[in-house]
PDB file of C-alpha atoms in Angstrom:
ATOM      1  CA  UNK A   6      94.590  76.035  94.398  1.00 90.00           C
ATOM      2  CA  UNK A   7      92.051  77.056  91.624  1.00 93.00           C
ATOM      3  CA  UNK A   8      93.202  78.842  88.732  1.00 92.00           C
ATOM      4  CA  UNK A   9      92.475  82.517  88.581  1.00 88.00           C
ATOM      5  CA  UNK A  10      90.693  83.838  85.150  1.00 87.00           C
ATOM      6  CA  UNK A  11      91.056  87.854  85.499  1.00 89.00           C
ATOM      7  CA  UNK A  12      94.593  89.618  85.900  1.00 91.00           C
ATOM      8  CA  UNK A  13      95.118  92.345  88.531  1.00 88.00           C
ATOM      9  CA  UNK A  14      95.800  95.853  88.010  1.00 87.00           C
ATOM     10  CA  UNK A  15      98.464  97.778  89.992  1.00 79.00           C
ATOM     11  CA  UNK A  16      98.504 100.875  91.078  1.00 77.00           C
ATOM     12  CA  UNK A  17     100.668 102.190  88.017  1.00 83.00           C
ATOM     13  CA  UNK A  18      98.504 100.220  85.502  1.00 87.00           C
ATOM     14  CA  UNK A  19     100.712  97.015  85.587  1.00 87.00           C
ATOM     15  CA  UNK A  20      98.610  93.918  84.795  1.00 90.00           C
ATOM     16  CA  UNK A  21      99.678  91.245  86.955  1.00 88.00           C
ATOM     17  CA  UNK A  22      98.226  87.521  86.135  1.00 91.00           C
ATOM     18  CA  UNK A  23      97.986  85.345  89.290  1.00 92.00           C
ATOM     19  CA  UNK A  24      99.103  81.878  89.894  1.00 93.00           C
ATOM     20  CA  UNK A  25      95.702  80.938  91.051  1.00 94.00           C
ATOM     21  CA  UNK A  26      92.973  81.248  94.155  1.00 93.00           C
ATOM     22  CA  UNK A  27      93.617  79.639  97.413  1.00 93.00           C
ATOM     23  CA  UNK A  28      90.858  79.164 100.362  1.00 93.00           C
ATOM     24  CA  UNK A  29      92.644  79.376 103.814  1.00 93.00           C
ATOM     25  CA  UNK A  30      91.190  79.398 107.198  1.00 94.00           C
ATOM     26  CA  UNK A  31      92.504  82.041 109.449  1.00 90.00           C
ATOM     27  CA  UNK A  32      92.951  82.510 112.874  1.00 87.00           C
ATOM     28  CA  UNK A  33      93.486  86.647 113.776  1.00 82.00           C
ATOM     29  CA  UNK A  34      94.057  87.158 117.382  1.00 78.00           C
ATOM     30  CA  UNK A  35      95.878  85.629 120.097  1.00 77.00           C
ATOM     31  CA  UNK A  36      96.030  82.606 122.710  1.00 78.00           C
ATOM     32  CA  UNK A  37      93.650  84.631 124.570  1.00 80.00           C
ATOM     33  CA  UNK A  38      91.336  86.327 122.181  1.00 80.00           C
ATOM     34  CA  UNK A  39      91.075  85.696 118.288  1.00 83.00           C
ATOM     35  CA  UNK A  40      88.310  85.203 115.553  1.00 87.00           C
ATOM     36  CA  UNK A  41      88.130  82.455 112.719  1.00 89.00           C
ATOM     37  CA  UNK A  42      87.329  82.529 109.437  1.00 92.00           C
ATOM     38  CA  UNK A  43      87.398  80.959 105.838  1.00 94.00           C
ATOM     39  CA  UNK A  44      88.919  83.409 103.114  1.00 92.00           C
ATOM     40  CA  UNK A  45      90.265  83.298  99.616  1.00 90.00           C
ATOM     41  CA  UNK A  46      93.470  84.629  98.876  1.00 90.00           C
ATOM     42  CA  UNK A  47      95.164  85.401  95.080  1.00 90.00           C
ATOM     43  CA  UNK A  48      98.310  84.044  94.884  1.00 91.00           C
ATOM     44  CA  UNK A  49     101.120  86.129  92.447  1.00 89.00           C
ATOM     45  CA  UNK A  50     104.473  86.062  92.041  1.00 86.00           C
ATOM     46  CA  UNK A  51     105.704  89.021  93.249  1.00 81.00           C
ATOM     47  CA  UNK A  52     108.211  90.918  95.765  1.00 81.00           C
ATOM     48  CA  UNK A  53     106.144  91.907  98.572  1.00 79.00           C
ATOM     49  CA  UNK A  54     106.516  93.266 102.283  1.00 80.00           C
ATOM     50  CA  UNK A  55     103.517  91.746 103.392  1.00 78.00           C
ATOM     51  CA  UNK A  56     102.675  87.499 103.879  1.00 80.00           C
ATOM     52  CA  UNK A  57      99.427  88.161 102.803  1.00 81.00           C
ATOM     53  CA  UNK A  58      96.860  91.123 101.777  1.00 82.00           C
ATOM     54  CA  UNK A  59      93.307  90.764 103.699  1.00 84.00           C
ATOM     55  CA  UNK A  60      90.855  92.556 101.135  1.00 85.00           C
ATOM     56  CA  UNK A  61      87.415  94.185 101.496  1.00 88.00           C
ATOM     57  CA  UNK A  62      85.247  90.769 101.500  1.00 89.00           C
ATOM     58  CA  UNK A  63      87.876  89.228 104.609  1.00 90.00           C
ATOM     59  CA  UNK A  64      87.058  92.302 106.343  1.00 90.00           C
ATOM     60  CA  UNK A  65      83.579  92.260 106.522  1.00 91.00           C
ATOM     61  CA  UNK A  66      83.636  88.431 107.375  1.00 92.00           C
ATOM     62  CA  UNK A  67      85.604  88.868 110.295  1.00 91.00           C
ATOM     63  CA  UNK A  68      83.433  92.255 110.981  1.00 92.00           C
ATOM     64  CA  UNK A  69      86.224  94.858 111.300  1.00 91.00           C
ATOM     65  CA  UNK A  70      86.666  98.451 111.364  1.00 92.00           C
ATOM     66  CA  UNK A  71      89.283  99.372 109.606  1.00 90.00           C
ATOM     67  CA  UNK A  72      90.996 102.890 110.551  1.00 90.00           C
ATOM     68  CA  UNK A  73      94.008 104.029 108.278  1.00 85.00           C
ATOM     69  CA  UNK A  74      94.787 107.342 109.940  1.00 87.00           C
ATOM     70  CA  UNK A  75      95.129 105.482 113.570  1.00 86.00           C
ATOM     71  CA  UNK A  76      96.880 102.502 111.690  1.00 85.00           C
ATOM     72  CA  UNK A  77      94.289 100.189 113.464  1.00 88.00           C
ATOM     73  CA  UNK A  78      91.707  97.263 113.090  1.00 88.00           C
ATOM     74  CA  UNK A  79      89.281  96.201 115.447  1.00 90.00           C
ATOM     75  CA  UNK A  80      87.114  93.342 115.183  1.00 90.00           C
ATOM     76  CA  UNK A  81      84.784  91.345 117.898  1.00 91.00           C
ATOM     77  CA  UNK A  82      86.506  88.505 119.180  1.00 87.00           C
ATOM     78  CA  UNK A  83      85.559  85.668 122.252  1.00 81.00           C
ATOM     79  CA  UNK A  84      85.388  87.764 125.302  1.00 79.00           C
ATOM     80  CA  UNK A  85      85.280  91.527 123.786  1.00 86.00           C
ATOM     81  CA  UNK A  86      86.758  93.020 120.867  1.00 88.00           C
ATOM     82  CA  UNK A  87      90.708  93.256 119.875  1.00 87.00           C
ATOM     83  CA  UNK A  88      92.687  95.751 118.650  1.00 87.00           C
ATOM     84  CA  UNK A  89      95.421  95.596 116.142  1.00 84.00           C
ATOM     85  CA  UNK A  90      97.777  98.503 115.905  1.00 85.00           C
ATOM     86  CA  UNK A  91     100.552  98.649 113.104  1.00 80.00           C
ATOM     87  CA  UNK A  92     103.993  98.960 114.058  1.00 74.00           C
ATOM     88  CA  UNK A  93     105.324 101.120 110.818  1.00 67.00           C
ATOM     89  CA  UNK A  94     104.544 104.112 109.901  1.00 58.00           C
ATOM     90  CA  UNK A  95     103.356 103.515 106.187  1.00 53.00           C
ATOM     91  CA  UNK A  96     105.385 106.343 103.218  1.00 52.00           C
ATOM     92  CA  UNK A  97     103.119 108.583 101.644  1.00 47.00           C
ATOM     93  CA  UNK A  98     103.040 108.172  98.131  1.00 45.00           C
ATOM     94  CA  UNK A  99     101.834 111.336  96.769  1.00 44.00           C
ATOM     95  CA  UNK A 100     102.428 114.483  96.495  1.00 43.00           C
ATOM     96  CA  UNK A 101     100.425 117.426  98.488  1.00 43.00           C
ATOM     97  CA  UNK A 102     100.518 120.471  95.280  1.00 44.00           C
ATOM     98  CA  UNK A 103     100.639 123.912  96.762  1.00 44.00           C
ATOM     99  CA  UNK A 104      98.014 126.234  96.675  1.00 43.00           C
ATOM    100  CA  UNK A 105      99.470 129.623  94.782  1.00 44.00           C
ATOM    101  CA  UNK A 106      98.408 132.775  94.416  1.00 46.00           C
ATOM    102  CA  UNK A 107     100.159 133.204  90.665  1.00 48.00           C
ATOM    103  CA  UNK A 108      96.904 131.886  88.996  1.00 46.00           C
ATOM    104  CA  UNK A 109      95.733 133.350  85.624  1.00 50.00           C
ATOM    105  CA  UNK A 110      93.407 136.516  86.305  1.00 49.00           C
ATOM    106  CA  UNK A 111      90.736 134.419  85.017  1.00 48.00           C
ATOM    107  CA  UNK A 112      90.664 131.760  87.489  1.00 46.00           C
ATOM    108  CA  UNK A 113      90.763 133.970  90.497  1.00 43.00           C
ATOM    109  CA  UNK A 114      87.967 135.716  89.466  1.00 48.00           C
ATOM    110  CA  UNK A 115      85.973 132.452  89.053  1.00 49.00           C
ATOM    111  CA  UNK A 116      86.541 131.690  92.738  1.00 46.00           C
ATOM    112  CA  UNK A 117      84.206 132.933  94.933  1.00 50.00           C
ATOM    113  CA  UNK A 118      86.825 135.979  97.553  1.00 50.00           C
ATOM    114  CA  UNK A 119      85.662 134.191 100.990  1.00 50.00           C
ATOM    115  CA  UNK A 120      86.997 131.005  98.888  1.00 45.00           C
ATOM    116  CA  UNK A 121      89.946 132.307  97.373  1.00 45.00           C
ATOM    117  CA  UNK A 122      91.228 133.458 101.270  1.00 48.00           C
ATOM    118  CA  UNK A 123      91.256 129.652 102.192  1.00 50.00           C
ATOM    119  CA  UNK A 124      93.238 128.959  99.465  1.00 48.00           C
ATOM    120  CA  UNK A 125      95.893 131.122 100.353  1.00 47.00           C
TER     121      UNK A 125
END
């Protein structure tokens, strides 16, 4: 393991500092079809659902297209490409604001009236 010089930032601005930087190789697939690759990994101490996070750079090296809103990856493997489909459904964590009609006089007017329809 290498040591790791820059902290990570979480999602609610908590700085976490990791233990170090590991290189694993990883097999994604099956028996029948799976891909290889070489890819570093941060290592923190911290509660976490997940064995391991596969970023942006792991990704690209194993050629994948990611789709959240199908909850899918699928990368080219030996013998055609595979298809990885997540088994939870994955919380929302934010909040969809309304769209009201009890604006200030001032902004409606500053929205165009075919606009201001949609919003309602």
């Amino acid at each position: 393991m290498v040591p790791a010089t820059t902290p990570l930032i979480g999602f609610s601005e908590e700085i976490i500092w990791p233990m170090g930087q590991i290189l694993l190789p990883m097999k994604i697939g099956d028996a029948e079809y799976s891909t290889f690759a070489w890819m570093n990994f941060v290592v923190v101490r911290s509660p976490s659902p997940y064995n391991g996070i596969i970023g942006r750079p792991g990704i690209r090296k194993i050629q994948a297209i990611p789709s959240t809103a199908h909850r899918m990856l699928k990368f080219p493997v030996s013998g055609g490409v595979l298809t990885l489909r997540s088994r939870k459904i994955i919380p929302l964590e934010f909040q969809i604001e309304e769209c009201r009609s009890d604006l200030p006089t001032s902004s409606r007017q500053s929205i165009p009236k075919a606009n201001w329809q949609k919003l309602r």
